[in-house]
Amino acid sequence: MKIAIIGAGSGYMPGVIRGLLHRADDLAGTELAFHDVDTAHLDVMTRLARGMFSARGAAFTVEAHTGLKPALNGASYIFTTFRPGGLAARHLDESIPLEHGVVGQETAGPGGFLMALRSVPVLLEIASAADPGAWIVNYTNPTNIVTDAVARTTGARIIGLCDQFIGDTEMWADLLGLPFEGLEADWIGLNHATWAQRLRLDGRELDVPLLLDGLEVPGDGATPWRDPSRMAELAKALGFLPNSYSKYYFFHDEVVGELRAKGTTRAQDILAMLPGYYEQVAAESRKADPDPSRERGGGEHGEFAVDVICAIHRDEGRRMIVNTRNGGAVPSLDADAIVEVPSLVGRSGPVPLTMGALPGPVRGLTQAIHAYERLASEAAVTGDRRTALQALMAHPFVRSKHTAEHILDEGLAAHRAHLPQFG
Ligand code: G6P
Ligand code: MN
């Protein structure tokens, strides 16, 4: 069995390697093809993986590739975890919208739209070079737009991943005073726009409205990943649990003010820490038993991806929250929409579970986000400027044709080198 990892120089790789170690027995004998365009980072992660596998006696082989074709050749699973243009491009995604009074964010809104325009052509190239029957297990963002573009326009099999629901469930366990272990939330909707009305602890259904009645809104305590105060405030208004990214929709103007006052983008903050991070990982990779930093992707990220591959490969029929074709799972969204829902994952891929309608207070918003995403996916595939403009005009953050035009013109110019479809 061969797994290709595209973007294997990513800072998130130590977590992926840990995830592979976690399932080393189930995947024994697997050949790993690491691919990246950044050879220095690829070298570090290749040496690290070999070191960690040999220290723990894991039966994996690792080959490093800079050419896409040889990496993909013969791969049954293609794990995609790259960012075209790297963090320099992310900085532009985060700063261009902000100059026009719109939240500048990696995946949500116009920033995510610009990333979709860069990510989709690369995924389409991968899909067309993949062996027939291979599974693309995709983390490249925006994960559901990428998944939609590949699923709609190629014959490739793709499943979209995001581990946000794990961190969010953990945040809600903290807020509600529940143990995280054994807590399960039915997050449904669209990637980075999911909602949970149902919570179970050790399989027992909890009374969510009652829990929210008793919830006290904590003071500030926001980190780059969590904003518990705003999440609690929102949940009390909505009557169910919101995903962390909902703050960009329901506190849009406040967040614009905060992002402007902050002065640096998240991409710049990460760029500032990355050299030290890679140095630490490189130093560990030379040790007999490497223990690399968990500063990037240190949580469940890597384990989740490897668990998804195992669920398909071993036909586990395991319940997992993934991005896949809706069918009738969430009747409030189009049947052919890519939705994020609890699914049973086995040999034929994810089978979404019937979840029922989206809750009224966010139904229209989620439908609007889907309308935007479909237009964004089409624009990213075709390179049609008018469709791209319509996508931005449809996004709930934007609400202005002229703002959409300014962001589009600046974004297309800034990212020209990564947008072959726009000529
Ligand atoms: C979460 C999201 C990912 C996103 C990441 C950004 O994990 O689910 O989709 O890419 O946050 O984290 P960062 O540390 O790069 O800002
Ligand atoms: Mn995500």
Short mmCIF file of C-alpha atoms and ligand atoms in Angstrom, two decimals:
data_model
loop_
_atom_site.label_atom_id
_atom_site.label_comp_id
_atom_site.label_asym_id
_atom_site.label_seq_id
_atom_site.Cartn_x
_atom_site.Cartn_y
_atom_site.Cartn_z
CA MET A 1 0.00 0.00 0.00
CA LYS A 2 1.23 3.47 -0.87
CA ILE A 3 0.18 6.81 0.64
CA ALA A 4 1.33 10.01 -1.05
CA ILE A 5 1.54 13.10 1.15
CA ILE A 6 1.44 16.30 -0.91
CA GLY A 7 2.71 19.20 1.17
CA ALA A 8 4.91 16.97 3.34
CA GLY A 9 7.20 19.90 4.25
CA SER A 10 4.27 21.45 6.16
CA GLY A 11 4.77 22.49 9.76
CA TYR A 12 1.86 20.18 10.60
CA MET A 13 3.85 17.08 9.58
CA PRO A 14 5.18 16.11 13.03
CA GLY A 15 1.55 15.57 14.06
CA VAL A 16 0.88 13.51 10.92
CA ILE A 17 3.94 11.37 11.66
CA ARG A 18 2.63 10.85 15.19
CA GLY A 19 -0.74 9.90 13.67
CA LEU A 20 0.97 7.33 11.43
CA LEU A 21 2.86 5.91 14.43
CA HIS A 22 -0.43 5.63 16.29
CA ARG A 23 -1.76 3.31 13.54
CA ALA A 24 1.59 1.69 12.62
CA ASP A 25 0.29 -1.84 13.19
CA ASP A 26 -2.78 -1.30 11.00
CA LEU A 27 -0.68 0.23 8.21
CA ALA A 28 2.42 -1.98 8.52
CA GLY A 29 4.39 -2.22 5.27
CA THR A 30 3.02 1.03 3.84
CA GLU A 31 5.18 3.03 1.48
CA LEU A 32 5.01 6.78 2.12
CA ALA A 33 5.76 9.20 -0.72
CA PHE A 34 6.52 12.66 0.70
CA HIS A 35 6.14 15.49 -1.81
CA ASP A 36 6.78 19.21 -1.47
CA VAL A 37 8.02 22.09 -3.59
CA ASP A 38 10.06 23.38 -0.61
CA THR A 39 13.03 21.01 -0.63
CA ALA A 40 14.55 22.25 2.64
CA HIS A 41 11.34 21.61 4.59
CA LEU A 42 10.79 18.34 2.73
CA ASP A 43 14.26 17.16 3.80
CA VAL A 44 13.63 18.01 7.45
CA MET A 45 10.31 16.15 7.56
CA THR A 46 11.65 13.15 5.64
CA ARG A 47 14.56 12.76 8.06
CA LEU A 48 12.22 13.28 11.01
CA ALA A 49 9.77 10.62 9.79
CA ARG A 50 12.51 8.08 9.14
CA GLY A 51 14.00 8.78 12.58
CA MET A 52 10.70 8.51 14.43
CA PHE A 53 9.65 5.36 12.55
CA SER A 54 12.94 3.58 13.16
CA ALA A 55 13.06 4.64 16.84
CA ARG A 56 9.59 3.11 17.38
CA GLY A 57 10.08 0.12 15.09
CA ALA A 58 7.29 1.16 12.71
CA ALA A 59 7.27 -0.67 9.36
CA PHE A 60 6.99 2.32 7.01
CA THR A 61 9.30 3.32 4.18
CA VAL A 62 9.64 7.00 3.25
CA GLU A 63 10.66 8.39 -0.16
CA ALA A 64 11.02 12.13 -0.80
CA HIS A 65 9.79 13.57 -4.12
CA THR A 66 9.80 16.97 -5.77
CA GLY A 67 8.00 15.68 -8.88
CA LEU A 68 4.26 15.17 -8.54
CA LYS A 69 3.83 12.24 -10.96
CA PRO A 70 6.31 9.84 -9.28
CA ALA A 71 4.86 10.71 -5.87
CA LEU A 72 1.30 9.91 -7.02
CA ASN A 73 2.15 6.87 -9.10
CA GLY A 74 0.66 3.76 -7.50
CA ALA A 75 -0.72 5.63 -4.47
CA SER A 76 -4.02 4.33 -3.08
CA TYR A 77 -4.36 7.37 -0.81
CA ILE A 78 -3.29 10.91 -1.59
CA PHE A 79 -3.20 13.06 1.50
CA THR A 80 -3.18 16.73 0.46
CA THR A 81 -2.02 19.31 2.98
CA PHE A 82 -0.39 22.16 1.07
CA ARG A 83 -0.90 25.90 0.71
CA PRO A 84 -0.09 27.29 -2.76
CA GLY A 85 2.05 30.39 -2.28
CA GLY A 86 2.72 29.52 1.35
CA LEU A 87 2.22 31.93 4.23
CA ALA A 88 3.25 34.94 2.13
CA ALA A 89 0.12 34.33 0.04
CA ARG A 90 -1.93 33.80 3.22
CA HIS A 91 -0.78 37.23 4.42
CA LEU A 92 -2.28 38.76 1.25
CA ASP A 93 -5.51 36.77 1.74
CA GLU A 94 -5.78 38.16 5.25
CA SER A 95 -4.80 41.76 4.49
CA ILE A 96 -6.50 42.61 1.15
CA PRO A 97 -10.12 42.24 2.43
CA LEU A 98 -9.27 44.12 5.63
CA GLU A 99 -8.22 47.18 3.62
CA HIS A 100 -11.81 47.24 2.35
CA GLY A 101 -13.46 46.88 5.75
CA VAL A 102 -14.08 43.12 5.43
CA VAL A 103 -12.77 40.40 7.75
CA GLY A 104 -9.52 39.04 6.28
CA GLN A 105 -9.40 35.37 7.18
CA GLU A 106 -7.58 32.33 5.84
CA THR A 107 -10.69 30.28 5.00
CA ALA A 108 -13.80 32.38 5.67
CA GLY A 109 -14.85 35.21 3.35
CA PRO A 110 -12.83 36.79 0.54
CA GLY A 111 -9.51 35.59 2.03
CA GLY A 112 -10.69 32.00 1.79
CA PHE A 113 -12.04 32.77 -1.67
CA LEU A 114 -8.56 33.84 -2.87
CA MET A 115 -7.09 30.71 -1.34
CA ALA A 116 -9.68 28.60 -3.15
CA LEU A 117 -8.64 30.15 -6.45
CA ARG A 118 -5.05 29.02 -5.80
CA SER A 119 -5.81 25.62 -4.27
CA VAL A 120 -8.33 24.28 -6.79
CA PRO A 121 -6.07 24.21 -9.91
CA VAL A 122 -3.43 22.23 -8.00
CA LEU A 123 -6.01 19.76 -6.68
CA LEU A 124 -7.42 19.32 -10.19
CA GLU A 125 -3.91 18.55 -11.46
CA ILE A 126 -3.48 15.99 -8.67
CA ALA A 127 -6.90 14.46 -9.40
CA SER A 128 -6.07 14.06 -13.08
CA ALA A 129 -2.69 12.45 -12.34
CA ALA A 130 -4.01 10.14 -9.60
CA ASP A 131 -4.35 6.41 -10.20
CA PRO A 132 -7.96 5.40 -10.93
CA GLY A 133 -9.67 4.46 -7.67
CA ALA A 134 -7.24 6.41 -5.46
CA TRP A 135 -8.75 8.36 -2.56
CA ILE A 136 -7.80 12.01 -2.13
CA VAL A 137 -7.92 12.73 1.58
CA ASN A 138 -7.87 16.50 1.58
CA TYR A 139 -6.87 19.03 4.26
CA THR A 140 -5.97 21.79 1.79
CA ASN A 141 -8.27 24.73 2.50
CA PRO A 142 -10.93 25.81 1.95
CA THR A 143 -11.53 22.10 2.33
CA ASN A 144 -15.16 21.94 1.19
CA ILE A 145 -14.70 24.24 -1.84
CA VAL A 146 -11.72 22.16 -2.93
CA THR A 147 -13.71 18.96 -2.36
CA ASP A 148 -16.64 20.35 -4.34
CA ALA A 149 -14.47 21.38 -7.31
CA VAL A 150 -12.75 17.99 -7.52
CA ALA A 151 -15.92 15.95 -6.97
CA ARG A 152 -17.97 17.93 -9.48
CA THR A 153 -15.47 18.15 -12.32
CA THR A 154 -13.30 15.01 -12.13
CA GLY A 155 -13.94 11.32 -11.63
CA ALA A 156 -11.62 11.26 -8.60
CA ARG A 157 -12.76 10.12 -5.16
CA ILE A 158 -12.25 12.79 -2.51
CA ILE A 159 -13.10 13.30 1.15
CA GLY A 160 -12.66 16.73 2.77
CA LEU A 161 -11.21 16.95 6.26
CA CYS A 162 -11.16 19.53 9.01
CA ASP A 163 -10.35 18.82 12.65
CA GLN A 164 -12.05 21.98 13.91
CA PHE A 165 -14.98 20.03 15.37
CA ILE A 166 -12.62 18.23 17.74
CA GLY A 167 -11.21 21.46 19.19
CA ASP A 168 -14.66 23.01 19.29
CA THR A 169 -16.17 20.04 21.12
CA GLU A 170 -13.32 20.33 23.61
CA MET A 171 -14.00 24.05 24.07
CA TRP A 172 -17.69 23.30 24.69
CA ALA A 173 -16.79 20.60 27.19
CA ASP A 174 -14.80 23.26 29.10
CA LEU A 175 -17.57 25.85 28.85
CA LEU A 176 -20.32 23.46 29.94
CA GLY A 177 -18.26 21.79 32.65
CA LEU A 178 -18.47 18.37 30.95
CA PRO A 179 -15.71 15.81 30.43
CA PHE A 180 -14.32 15.91 26.88
CA GLU A 181 -13.78 12.16 26.93
CA GLY A 182 -17.06 10.54 25.92
CA LEU A 183 -18.63 13.81 24.72
CA GLU A 184 -20.01 13.73 21.18
CA ALA A 185 -21.60 16.65 19.33
CA ASP A 186 -23.52 16.32 16.06
CA TRP A 187 -21.91 19.23 14.17
CA ILE A 188 -23.79 19.80 10.90
CA GLY A 189 -23.65 22.37 8.11
CA LEU A 190 -20.72 23.55 6.03
CA ASN A 191 -17.04 23.44 6.87
CA HIS A 192 -16.24 26.27 9.33
CA ALA A 193 -19.99 26.98 9.48
CA THR A 194 -21.39 24.07 11.47
CA TRP A 195 -23.88 24.02 14.35
CA ALA A 196 -24.68 21.44 16.99
CA GLN A 197 -28.14 20.98 18.48
CA ARG A 198 -27.43 17.51 19.86
CA LEU A 199 -24.84 16.50 22.44
CA ARG A 200 -24.25 13.07 23.96
CA LEU A 201 -22.14 12.04 26.90
CA ASP A 202 -21.20 8.35 26.89
CA GLY A 203 -24.06 7.80 24.45
CA ARG A 204 -26.65 9.54 26.66
CA GLU A 205 -28.52 12.49 25.08
CA LEU A 206 -28.01 15.79 26.94
CA ASP A 207 -30.54 18.63 27.29
CA VAL A 208 -28.71 21.36 25.35
CA PRO A 209 -31.20 24.24 26.01
CA LEU A 210 -31.06 23.45 29.73
CA LEU A 211 -27.25 23.39 29.72
CA LEU A 212 -27.17 26.72 27.87
CA ASP A 213 -29.62 28.29 30.34
CA GLY A 214 -27.16 27.57 33.10
CA LEU A 215 -24.11 28.69 31.14
CA GLU A 216 -22.30 31.78 32.39
CA VAL A 217 -20.56 33.83 29.72
CA PRO A 218 -16.88 33.90 30.70
CA GLY A 219 -14.77 37.05 30.48
CA ASP A 220 -12.34 37.50 27.63
CA GLY A 221 -9.93 34.63 27.12
CA ALA A 222 -9.58 34.60 23.37
CA THR A 223 -6.64 32.87 21.67
CA PRO A 224 -5.98 32.63 17.91
CA TRP A 225 -8.12 29.48 17.91
CA ARG A 226 -10.75 30.03 20.58
CA ASP A 227 -13.08 32.80 21.65
CA PRO A 228 -15.08 31.18 24.47
CA SER A 229 -16.70 34.40 25.62
CA ARG A 230 -18.23 35.15 22.22
CA MET A 231 -19.14 31.49 21.65
CA ALA A 232 -21.03 31.38 24.94
CA GLU A 233 -22.77 34.68 24.18
CA LEU A 234 -23.83 33.36 20.76
CA ALA A 235 -24.98 30.00 22.07
CA LYS A 236 -27.21 31.66 24.63
CA ALA A 237 -28.82 33.72 21.86
CA LEU A 238 -29.13 30.86 19.37
CA GLY A 239 -30.06 28.00 21.70
CA PHE A 240 -27.48 25.60 20.23
CA LEU A 241 -23.72 25.40 19.81
CA PRO A 242 -21.91 27.44 17.14
CA ASN A 243 -18.59 26.60 15.45
CA SER A 244 -15.69 28.92 16.30
CA TYR A 245 -15.76 30.56 12.86
CA SER A 246 -19.29 31.86 13.52
CA LYS A 247 -17.70 34.83 15.28
CA TYR A 248 -16.71 36.21 11.88
CA TYR A 249 -20.36 36.26 10.83
CA PHE A 250 -22.03 37.43 14.04
CA PHE A 251 -19.32 39.83 15.26
CA HIS A 252 -18.05 40.88 11.84
CA ASP A 253 -17.52 44.58 12.44
CA GLU A 254 -15.99 44.15 15.90
CA VAL A 255 -13.55 41.59 14.48
CA VAL A 256 -12.58 43.98 11.65
CA GLY A 257 -11.74 46.58 14.30
CA GLU A 258 -9.70 44.08 16.31
CA LEU A 259 -7.80 42.78 13.29
CA ARG A 260 -6.95 46.33 12.26
CA ALA A 261 -5.85 47.31 15.76
CA LYS A 262 -3.69 44.20 16.04
CA GLY A 263 -1.43 45.42 13.25
CA THR A 264 -0.07 42.06 12.08
CA THR A 265 -1.86 39.26 10.27
CA ARG A 266 -1.99 35.70 11.58
CA ALA A 267 0.25 34.73 8.64
CA GLN A 268 2.88 37.24 9.80
CA ASP A 269 2.67 35.93 13.36
CA ILE A 270 3.22 32.37 12.13
CA LEU A 271 6.02 33.43 9.75
CA ALA A 272 7.79 35.00 12.73
CA MET A 273 7.76 31.75 14.72
CA LEU A 274 8.41 29.29 11.88
CA PRO A 275 12.22 29.54 11.54
CA GLY A 276 12.67 28.65 15.21
CA TYR A 277 10.08 25.92 14.88
CA TYR A 278 11.80 24.25 11.90
CA GLU A 279 15.16 24.59 13.66
CA GLN A 280 13.78 22.70 16.65
CA VAL A 281 12.26 20.02 14.40
CA ALA A 282 15.51 19.71 12.41
CA ALA A 283 17.54 19.35 15.61
CA GLU A 284 15.16 16.65 16.87
CA SER A 285 15.30 14.84 13.51
CA ARG A 286 19.00 14.21 14.11
CA LYS A 287 18.41 12.55 17.49
CA ALA A 288 18.03 8.82 18.04
CA ASP A 289 14.49 9.20 19.38
CA PRO A 290 13.10 12.49 18.01
CA ASP A 291 10.41 14.37 19.96
CA PRO A 292 9.50 17.32 17.73
CA SER A 293 7.64 20.44 18.85
CA ARG A 294 3.83 20.29 19.02
CA GLU A 295 3.51 24.02 18.37
CA ARG A 296 1.98 23.54 14.87
CA GLY A 297 -0.77 20.94 14.36
CA GLY A 298 -0.03 19.41 17.74
CA GLY A 299 -3.58 18.35 18.55
CA GLU A 300 -5.71 15.71 16.86
CA HIS A 301 -4.98 16.99 13.35
CA GLY A 302 -2.62 14.23 12.19
CA GLU A 303 -4.32 11.39 14.01
CA PHE A 304 -7.67 12.34 12.51
CA ALA A 305 -6.35 12.18 8.93
CA VAL A 306 -4.64 8.83 9.48
CA ASP A 307 -7.77 7.48 11.19
CA VAL A 308 -9.83 8.48 8.12
CA ILE A 309 -7.41 6.63 5.82
CA CYS A 310 -7.60 3.57 8.09
CA ALA A 311 -11.41 3.76 8.22
CA ILE A 312 -11.57 3.55 4.41
CA HIS A 313 -8.75 1.07 4.00
CA ARG A 314 -9.95 -1.34 6.68
CA ASP A 315 -13.65 -0.79 5.91
CA GLU A 316 -14.25 0.19 9.53
CA GLY A 317 -17.62 1.94 9.03
CA ARG A 318 -16.48 4.38 11.69
CA ARG A 319 -18.57 7.43 12.61
CA MET A 320 -16.56 10.54 11.71
CA ILE A 321 -17.41 14.15 10.87
CA VAL A 322 -16.19 14.81 7.32
CA ASN A 323 -16.99 16.87 4.23
CA THR A 324 -18.87 14.95 1.57
CA ARG A 325 -21.83 15.09 -0.85
CA ASN A 326 -25.00 15.88 1.07
CA GLY A 327 -27.61 13.65 -0.54
CA GLY A 328 -30.47 14.09 1.89
CA ALA A 329 -28.46 14.28 5.13
CA VAL A 330 -29.24 17.97 5.68
CA PRO A 331 -32.43 18.76 3.72
CA SER A 332 -31.91 22.54 4.19
CA LEU A 333 -28.96 22.36 1.76
CA ASP A 334 -28.80 21.26 -1.89
CA ALA A 335 -28.47 17.51 -2.42
CA ASP A 336 -25.22 18.01 -4.35
CA ALA A 337 -23.68 20.42 -1.80
CA ILE A 338 -20.52 19.36 0.00
CA VAL A 339 -21.61 19.38 3.64
CA GLU A 340 -19.80 18.67 6.92
CA VAL A 341 -21.79 16.01 8.75
CA PRO A 342 -21.34 12.88 10.85
CA SER A 343 -20.78 10.05 8.38
CA LEU A 344 -19.99 6.37 8.46
CA VAL A 345 -16.59 5.96 6.80
CA GLY A 346 -15.75 2.63 5.20
CA ARG A 347 -14.46 1.11 1.97
CA SER A 348 -16.86 3.02 -0.29
CA GLY A 349 -15.96 6.29 1.46
CA PRO A 350 -18.17 8.41 3.70
CA VAL A 351 -21.91 7.72 3.94
CA PRO A 352 -23.50 10.82 5.48
CA LEU A 353 -26.02 10.19 8.25
CA THR A 354 -29.47 11.76 8.06
CA MET A 355 -29.30 14.75 10.38
CA GLY A 356 -32.45 16.79 9.70
CA ALA A 357 -32.90 20.47 8.96
CA LEU A 358 -30.53 23.25 10.01
CA PRO A 359 -31.81 25.28 12.97
CA GLY A 360 -33.92 28.28 11.91
CA PRO A 361 -31.69 31.08 13.23
CA VAL A 362 -28.76 30.02 11.00
CA ARG A 363 -30.57 28.28 8.14
CA GLY A 364 -30.57 31.29 5.81
CA LEU A 365 -26.99 32.22 6.68
CA THR A 366 -25.73 28.71 5.97
CA GLN A 367 -27.66 28.58 2.70
CA ALA A 368 -26.09 31.91 1.70
CA ILE A 369 -22.62 30.60 2.51
CA HIS A 370 -23.34 27.57 0.35
CA ALA A 371 -24.48 29.78 -2.56
CA TYR A 372 -21.18 31.67 -2.26
CA GLU A 373 -19.14 28.45 -2.05
CA ARG A 374 -20.66 26.95 -5.17
CA LEU A 375 -19.92 30.15 -7.14
CA ALA A 376 -16.38 30.23 -5.69
CA SER A 377 -15.84 26.61 -6.72
CA GLU A 378 -17.07 27.33 -10.27
CA ALA A 379 -14.90 30.43 -10.57
CA ALA A 380 -11.85 28.54 -9.29
CA VAL A 381 -12.37 25.82 -11.91
CA THR A 382 -13.26 28.00 -14.89
CA GLY A 383 -11.32 31.22 -14.21
CA ASP A 384 -14.42 33.18 -15.18
CA ARG A 385 -14.14 36.71 -13.79
CA ARG A 386 -17.89 37.36 -13.70
CA THR A 387 -18.54 34.20 -11.68
CA ALA A 388 -15.73 35.23 -9.34
CA LEU A 389 -17.33 38.64 -8.84
CA GLN A 390 -20.71 37.01 -8.22
CA ALA A 391 -19.12 34.74 -5.60
CA LEU A 392 -17.75 37.70 -3.66
CA MET A 393 -21.02 39.64 -4.04
CA ALA A 394 -22.86 36.61 -2.62
CA HIS A 395 -20.65 36.34 0.45
CA PRO A 396 -22.36 37.48 3.68
CA PHE A 397 -19.26 39.52 4.71
CA VAL A 398 -19.21 41.66 1.55
CA ARG A 399 -22.67 43.06 0.68
CA SER A 400 -21.33 45.57 -1.86
CA LYS A 401 -20.59 45.23 -5.57
CA HIS A 402 -17.82 47.82 -5.48
CA THR A 403 -16.14 46.26 -2.45
CA ALA A 404 -16.32 42.88 -4.21
CA GLU A 405 -14.73 44.39 -7.34
CA HIS A 406 -11.88 46.04 -5.43
CA ILE A 407 -11.04 42.86 -3.51
CA LEU A 408 -11.26 40.76 -6.67
CA ASP A 409 -9.04 43.06 -8.76
CA GLU A 410 -6.41 43.34 -6.03
CA GLY A 411 -6.54 39.65 -5.20
CA LEU A 412 -6.22 38.48 -8.82
CA ALA A 413 -3.28 40.84 -9.36
CA ALA A 414 -1.52 39.92 -6.12
CA HIS A 415 -1.82 36.15 -6.70
CA ARG A 416 -1.37 36.18 -10.49
CA ALA A 417 1.52 33.66 -10.41
CA HIS A 418 -0.77 31.06 -8.78
CA LEU A 419 -3.88 31.61 -10.91
CA PRO A 420 -3.27 30.01 -14.31
CA GLN A 421 -7.02 29.61 -14.89
CA PHE A 422 -7.44 33.41 -14.97
CA GLY A 423 -4.97 33.67 -17.88
C1 G6P B 1 -8.00 25.30 12.35
C2 G6P B 1 -8.83 25.13 11.12
C3 G6P B 1 -7.95 24.94 9.91
C4 G6P B 1 -7.02 26.12 9.81
C5 G6P B 1 -6.22 26.27 11.08
C6 G6P B 1 -5.38 27.54 11.05
O1 G6P B 1 -7.33 24.11 12.63
O2 G6P B 1 -9.72 24.08 11.21
O3 G6P B 1 -8.75 24.81 8.77
O4 G6P B 1 -6.15 25.97 8.71
O5 G6P B 1 -7.07 26.35 12.19
O6 G6P B 1 -4.51 27.54 12.13
P1 G6P B 1 -3.26 28.52 12.15
O7 G6P B 1 -2.51 28.18 13.37
O8 G6P B 1 -2.50 28.27 10.87
O9 G6P B 1 -3.84 29.91 12.18
MN MN B 2 -10.49 23.59 9.16
#
